[in-house]
mmCIF file of C-alpha atoms in Angstrom:
data_model
loop_
_atom_site.group_PDB
_atom_site.id
_atom_site.type_symbol
_atom_site.label_atom_id
_atom_site.label_comp_id
_atom_site.label_asym_id
_atom_site.label_seq_id
_atom_site.Cartn_x
_atom_site.Cartn_y
_atom_site.Cartn_z
ATOM 1 C CA MET E 811 2.627 -32.131 2.591
ATOM 2 C CA THR E 812 0.832 -33.060 5.802
ATOM 3 C CA PHE E 813 -2.652 -32.096 6.905
ATOM 4 C CA LEU E 814 -1.491 -29.487 9.412
ATOM 5 C CA GLN E 815 0.776 -27.832 6.840
ATOM 6 C CA LEU E 816 -2.225 -27.371 4.527
ATOM 7 C CA ILE E 817 -4.220 -25.981 7.467
ATOM 8 C CA SER E 818 -1.438 -23.540 8.346
ATOM 9 C CA ILE E 819 -1.238 -22.217 4.770
ATOM 10 C CA ALA E 820 -5.014 -21.709 4.531
ATOM 11 C CA ALA E 821 -5.181 -20.109 7.995
ATOM 12 C CA GLY E 822 -2.224 -17.874 7.180
ATOM 13 C CA ILE E 823 -3.939 -16.569 4.044
ATOM 14 C CA MET E 824 -7.172 -15.842 5.956
ATOM 15 C CA PHE E 825 -5.350 -14.166 8.885
ATOM 16 C CA GLY E 826 -3.426 -12.105 6.330
ATOM 17 C CA ILE E 827 -6.583 -10.905 4.582
ATOM 18 C CA GLY E 828 -8.127 -9.929 7.926
ATOM 19 C CA ALA E 829 -5.010 -8.081 9.105
ATOM 20 C CA LEU E 830 -4.663 -6.226 5.783
ATOM 21 C CA ALA E 831 -8.314 -5.139 5.942
ATOM 22 C CA ALA E 832 -7.782 -3.866 9.498
ATOM 23 C CA VAL E 833 -4.707 -1.891 8.372
ATOM 24 C CA VAL E 834 -6.736 -0.406 5.502
ATOM 25 C CA ARG E 835 -9.351 0.754 8.013
ATOM 26 C CA ILE E 836 -6.644 2.200 10.302
ATOM 27 C CA ILE E 837 -5.318 4.243 7.370
ATOM 28 C CA ARG E 838 -8.663 5.344 5.916
ATOM 29 C CA GLY E 839 -10.851 5.484 9.057
ATOM 30 C CA PRO E 840 -12.818 8.736 9.105
ATOM 31 C CA SER E 841 -12.699 9.138 12.899
ATOM 32 C CA ILE E 842 -10.273 8.194 15.666
ATOM 33 C CA LEU E 843 -12.890 5.741 16.988
ATOM 34 C CA ASP E 844 -12.711 3.755 13.727
ATOM 35 C CA ARG E 845 -8.925 3.644 14.076
ATOM 36 C CA ALA E 846 -9.111 2.470 17.716
ATOM 37 C CA LEU E 847 -11.592 -0.220 16.717
ATOM 38 C CA ALA E 848 -9.459 -1.392 13.790
ATOM 39 C CA THR E 849 -6.388 -1.482 16.065
ATOM 40 C CA ASP E 850 -8.337 -3.707 18.442
ATOM 41 C CA VAL E 851 -9.250 -6.024 15.572
ATOM 42 C CA LEU E 852 -5.622 -6.148 14.436
ATOM 43 C CA LEU E 853 -4.585 -7.083 17.971
ATOM 44 C CA ALA E 854 -7.253 -9.786 18.174
ATOM 45 C CA ILE E 855 -6.075 -11.233 14.845
ATOM 46 C CA ALA E 856 -2.490 -11.194 16.122
ATOM 47 C CA MET E 857 -3.579 -13.064 19.252
ATOM 48 C CA CYS E 858 -5.453 -15.662 17.168
ATOM 49 C CA GLY E 859 -2.419 -16.003 14.880
ATOM 50 C CA LEU E 860 -0.043 -16.549 17.808
ATOM 51 C CA GLY E 861 -2.386 -19.169 19.236
ATOM 52 C CA ALA E 862 -2.748 -20.928 15.883
ATOM 53 C CA GLU E 863 1.032 -21.066 15.506
ATOM 54 C CA MET E 864 1.323 -22.598 18.986
ATOM 55 C CA ALA E 865 -1.348 -25.211 18.220
ATOM 56 C CA ILE E 866 0.242 -26.155 14.889
ATOM 57 C CA ASN E 867 3.841 -26.375 16.098
ATOM 58 C CA ARG E 868 2.790 -27.950 19.416
ATOM 59 C CA HIS E 869 4.572 -25.678 21.903
ATOM 60 C CA THR E 870 3.364 -23.231 24.583
ATOM 61 C CA ASP E 871 6.189 -20.699 24.668
ATOM 62 C CA THR E 872 4.067 -17.649 23.786
ATOM 63 C CA LEU E 873 1.036 -18.482 25.929
ATOM 64 C CA VAL E 874 2.187 -15.864 28.465
ATOM 65 C CA ILE E 875 2.153 -13.179 25.753
ATOM 66 C CA LEU E 876 -1.495 -14.037 25.065
ATOM 67 C CA LEU E 877 -2.236 -13.674 28.789
ATOM 68 C CA VAL E 878 -0.614 -10.227 28.995
ATOM 69 C CA LEU E 879 -2.356 -9.062 25.784
ATOM 70 C CA ALA E 880 -5.738 -10.255 27.076
ATOM 71 C CA MET E 881 -5.175 -8.332 30.314
ATOM 72 C CA PHE E 882 -3.899 -5.009 28.957
ATOM 73 C CA ALA E 883 -5.356 -4.679 25.444
ATOM 74 C CA VAL E 884 -8.306 -2.874 26.967
ATOM 75 C CA VAL E 885 -6.337 0.180 28.124
ATOM 76 C CA GLY E 886 -5.736 1.905 24.778
ATOM 77 C CA SER E 887 -9.254 1.815 23.427
ATOM 78 C CA ILE E 888 -10.882 2.834 26.694
ATOM 79 C CA SER E 889 -8.558 5.802 27.138
ATOM 80 C CA ILE E 890 -9.271 6.913 23.550
ATOM 81 C CA ALA E 891 -13.020 6.584 24.162
ATOM 82 C CA ARG E 892 -12.806 8.552 27.435
ATOM 83 C CA PHE E 893 -10.697 11.263 25.795
ATOM 84 C CA MET E 894 -13.249 11.660 22.997
ATOM 85 C CA ALA E 895 -16.124 11.808 25.483
ATOM 86 C CA LYS E 896 -14.410 14.512 27.548
ATOM 87 C CA GLN E 897 -13.475 16.522 24.491
ATOM 88 C CA ASP E 898 -17.063 16.637 23.214
ATOM 89 C CA ALA E 899 -18.870 16.792 26.565
ATOM 90 C CA SER E 900 -21.901 19.058 27.081
ATOM 91 C CA MET L 695 -3.055 -37.744 11.025
ATOM 92 C CA SER L 696 -4.938 -38.345 14.269
ATOM 93 C CA ALA L 697 -8.388 -37.220 15.390
ATOM 94 C CA GLY L 698 -6.889 -34.564 17.669
ATOM 95 C CA GLU L 699 -4.985 -33.028 14.755
ATOM 96 C CA ILE L 700 -8.135 -32.889 12.635
ATOM 97 C CA VAL L 701 -10.212 -31.212 15.366
ATOM 98 C CA ALA L 702 -7.414 -28.726 16.122
ATOM 99 C CA GLY L 703 -7.105 -27.948 12.401
ATOM 100 C CA VAL L 704 -10.833 -27.311 12.056
ATOM 101 C CA LEU L 705 -10.773 -25.008 15.119
ATOM 102 C CA ILE L 706 -7.814 -23.056 13.698
ATOM 103 C CA LEU L 707 -9.608 -22.691 10.366
ATOM 104 C CA LEU L 708 -12.731 -21.423 12.199
ATOM 105 C CA SER L 709 -10.658 -18.806 14.020
ATOM 106 C CA ALA L 710 -8.938 -17.738 10.799
ATOM 107 C CA PHE L 711 -12.266 -17.466 8.994
ATOM 108 C CA LEU L 712 -13.711 -15.293 11.793
ATOM 109 C CA SER L 713 -10.631 -13.042 11.635
ATOM 110 C CA MET L 714 -11.049 -12.647 7.866
ATOM 111 C CA ALA L 715 -14.773 -11.924 8.284
ATOM 112 C CA ALA L 716 -14.034 -9.247 10.894
ATOM 113 C CA GLY L 717 -11.478 -7.588 8.620
ATOM 114 C CA ILE L 718 -13.861 -7.550 5.657
ATOM 115 C CA GLY L 719 -16.657 -6.337 7.945
ATOM 116 C CA ILE L 720 -14.784 -3.327 9.301
ATOM 117 C CA VAL L 721 -13.797 -2.314 5.767
ATOM 118 C CA ARG L 722 -17.288 -2.612 4.294
ATOM 119 C CA PHE L 723 -19.708 -1.493 7.029
ATOM 120 C CA PRO L 724 -20.802 2.154 7.063
ATOM 121 C CA ASP L 725 -20.435 3.490 10.636
ATOM 122 C CA VAL L 726 -18.765 2.826 14.003
ATOM 123 C CA LEU L 727 -21.611 0.851 15.577
ATOM 124 C CA THR L 728 -21.949 -1.630 12.698
ATOM 125 C CA ARG L 729 -18.155 -1.996 12.510
ATOM 126 C CA LEU L 730 -18.190 -2.707 16.256
ATOM 127 C CA HIS L 731 -20.648 -5.505 15.591
ATOM 128 C CA ALA L 732 -18.327 -7.059 12.993
ATOM 129 C CA ALA L 733 -15.182 -6.530 15.059
ATOM 130 C CA THR L 734 -16.190 -8.329 18.248
ATOM 131 C CA LYS L 735 -16.510 -11.797 16.675
ATOM 132 C CA PRO L 736 -12.870 -12.937 16.446
ATOM 133 C CA GLN L 737 -12.059 -11.333 19.775
ATOM 134 C CA VAL L 738 -14.154 -13.878 21.681
ATOM 135 C CA LEU L 739 -15.182 -16.859 19.538
ATOM 136 C CA GLY L 740 -12.015 -16.897 17.423
ATOM 137 C CA LEU L 741 -9.777 -16.756 20.485
ATOM 138 C CA ALA L 742 -11.875 -19.437 22.233
ATOM 139 C CA ALA L 743 -11.494 -21.761 19.225
ATOM 140 C CA VAL L 744 -7.752 -21.270 18.993
ATOM 141 C CA LEU L 745 -7.263 -21.725 22.760
ATOM 142 C CA LEU L 746 -9.244 -24.975 22.585
ATOM 143 C CA ALA L 747 -6.945 -26.108 19.776
ATOM 144 C CA ILE L 748 -3.901 -25.350 21.972
ATOM 145 C CA VAL L 749 -5.391 -27.396 24.835
ATOM 146 C CA LEU L 750 -6.077 -30.298 22.457
ATOM 147 C CA ARG L 751 -2.503 -30.236 21.153
ATOM 148 C CA ALA L 752 -0.739 -29.785 24.538
ATOM 149 C CA PRO L 753 -3.033 -31.160 27.258
ATOM 150 C CA THR L 754 -1.293 -30.388 30.554
ATOM 151 C CA TRP L 755 -2.767 -28.714 33.648
ATOM 152 C CA GLY L 756 -0.505 -25.704 33.370
ATOM 153 C CA VAL L 757 -1.721 -25.008 29.849
ATOM 154 C CA VAL L 758 -5.373 -25.523 30.824
ATOM 155 C CA THR L 759 -5.234 -23.069 33.744
ATOM 156 C CA THR L 760 -3.419 -20.429 31.680
ATOM 157 C CA VAL L 761 -5.954 -20.817 28.871
ATOM 158 C CA VAL L 762 -8.853 -20.396 31.311
ATOM 159 C CA LEU L 763 -7.187 -17.234 32.678
ATOM 160 C CA ILE L 764 -6.685 -15.818 29.151
ATOM 161 C CA MET L 765 -10.322 -16.450 28.210
ATOM 162 C CA THR L 766 -11.562 -14.956 31.503
ATOM 163 C CA PHE L 767 -9.599 -11.748 31.016
ATOM 164 C CA GLN L 768 -10.684 -11.497 27.376
ATOM 165 C CA LEU L 769 -14.348 -11.977 28.326
ATOM 166 C CA LEU L 770 -13.992 -9.338 31.071
ATOM 167 C CA THR L 771 -12.223 -6.681 29.032
ATOM 168 C CA GLN L 772 -13.643 -6.869 25.501
ATOM 169 C CA PRO L 773 -17.251 -5.952 26.431
ATOM 170 C CA MET L 774 -15.846 -2.942 28.316
ATOM 171 C CA THR L 775 -14.012 -1.813 25.177
ATOM 172 C CA ALA L 776 -17.053 -2.306 22.972
ATOM 173 C CA HIS L 777 -19.313 -0.504 25.432
ATOM 174 C CA MET L 778 -16.998 2.502 25.811
ATOM 175 C CA LEU L 779 -16.375 2.808 22.056
ATOM 176 C CA GLY L 780 -20.078 2.528 21.219
ATOM 177 C CA ARG L 781 -21.106 5.044 23.850
ATOM 178 C CA SER L 782 -18.403 7.492 22.842
ATOM 179 C CA ALA L 783 -19.386 7.088 19.169
ATOM 180 C CA TYR L 784 -22.997 7.888 20.018
ATOM 181 C CA ARG L 785 -22.103 10.920 22.133
ATOM 182 C CA THR L 786 -19.808 12.407 19.490
ATOM 183 C CA ASP L 787 -22.236 11.806 16.590
ATOM 184 C CA HIS L 788 -20.304 9.183 14.673
ATOM 185 C CA VAL L 789 -23.572 7.266 14.211
ATOM 186 C CA ARG L 790 -25.648 7.035 11.046
ATOM 187 C CA ARG L 791 -29.043 7.907 12.560
ATOM 188 C CA ASP L 792 -30.878 6.957 9.376
ATOM 189 C CA LEU L 793 -29.700 3.344 9.802
ATOM 190 C CA LEU L 794 -30.930 3.025 13.396
ATOM 191 C CA ILE L 795 -34.120 1.019 13.897
ATOM 192 C CA GLU L 796 -34.482 1.676 17.643
ATOM 193 C CA ASP L 797 -32.722 4.470 19.569
ATOM 194 C CA ASP L 798 -32.995 3.582 23.249
ATOM 195 C CA LEU L 799 -30.178 5.839 24.459
ATOM 196 C CA GLY L 800 -31.582 8.833 22.596
ATOM 197 C CA ARG L 801 -34.988 8.240 24.184
ATOM 198 C CA ASP L 802 -33.403 8.036 27.649
ATOM 199 C CA ILE L 803 -31.402 11.208 27.103
ATOM 200 C CA ALA L 804 -34.534 13.031 25.916
ATOM 201 C CA ALA L 805 -36.527 11.771 28.906
ATOM 202 C CA HIS L 806 -33.911 13.010 31.407
ATOM 203 C CA ALA L 807 -33.011 16.221 29.606
ATOM 204 C CA ASP L 808 -35.035 18.430 31.957
ATOM 205 C CA ASP L 809 -33.693 16.893 35.190
#
């Protein structure tokens, strides 16, 4: 077993724990803001996981997906935050 | 096992550790603002580490420019998300006021209430 295979197993376990915790918060979250935040975290972990897979297997096929996610991940959370603010204005 | 592989492996492990810490943080912390504090770590530093690992493993100009673009967009958009979520959480009372040490926004709102 090579060094990078060991790294990928350890990183996979840690990414998995983080993603599971985010899913737990999406399910339990008391407010919709907690759920939006946990969805953001899940997306960030997915981006880090995609990047780690690219670095380990030495290809750049999914780099464009990271670019699109970095550009448009902001839309969901901001619209949720605006909707909440309008709903409870005054 | 070259030096580049070792550095890339350490960067990937750093990113994975930050992701795990963020997950544990948003499960354990009590309200939206503290969870926001835990959540924003892997979004910037974790992604920066993993992008640096990609550049180390595939060092061409196309990859470098794309990586710089990704990091720029992430640095532009994530503070906006955090700001909007935090502000909306404060305005809709999803904040544990007993845990706040300093309440600047509340002071500003009180000062401008009679305008």
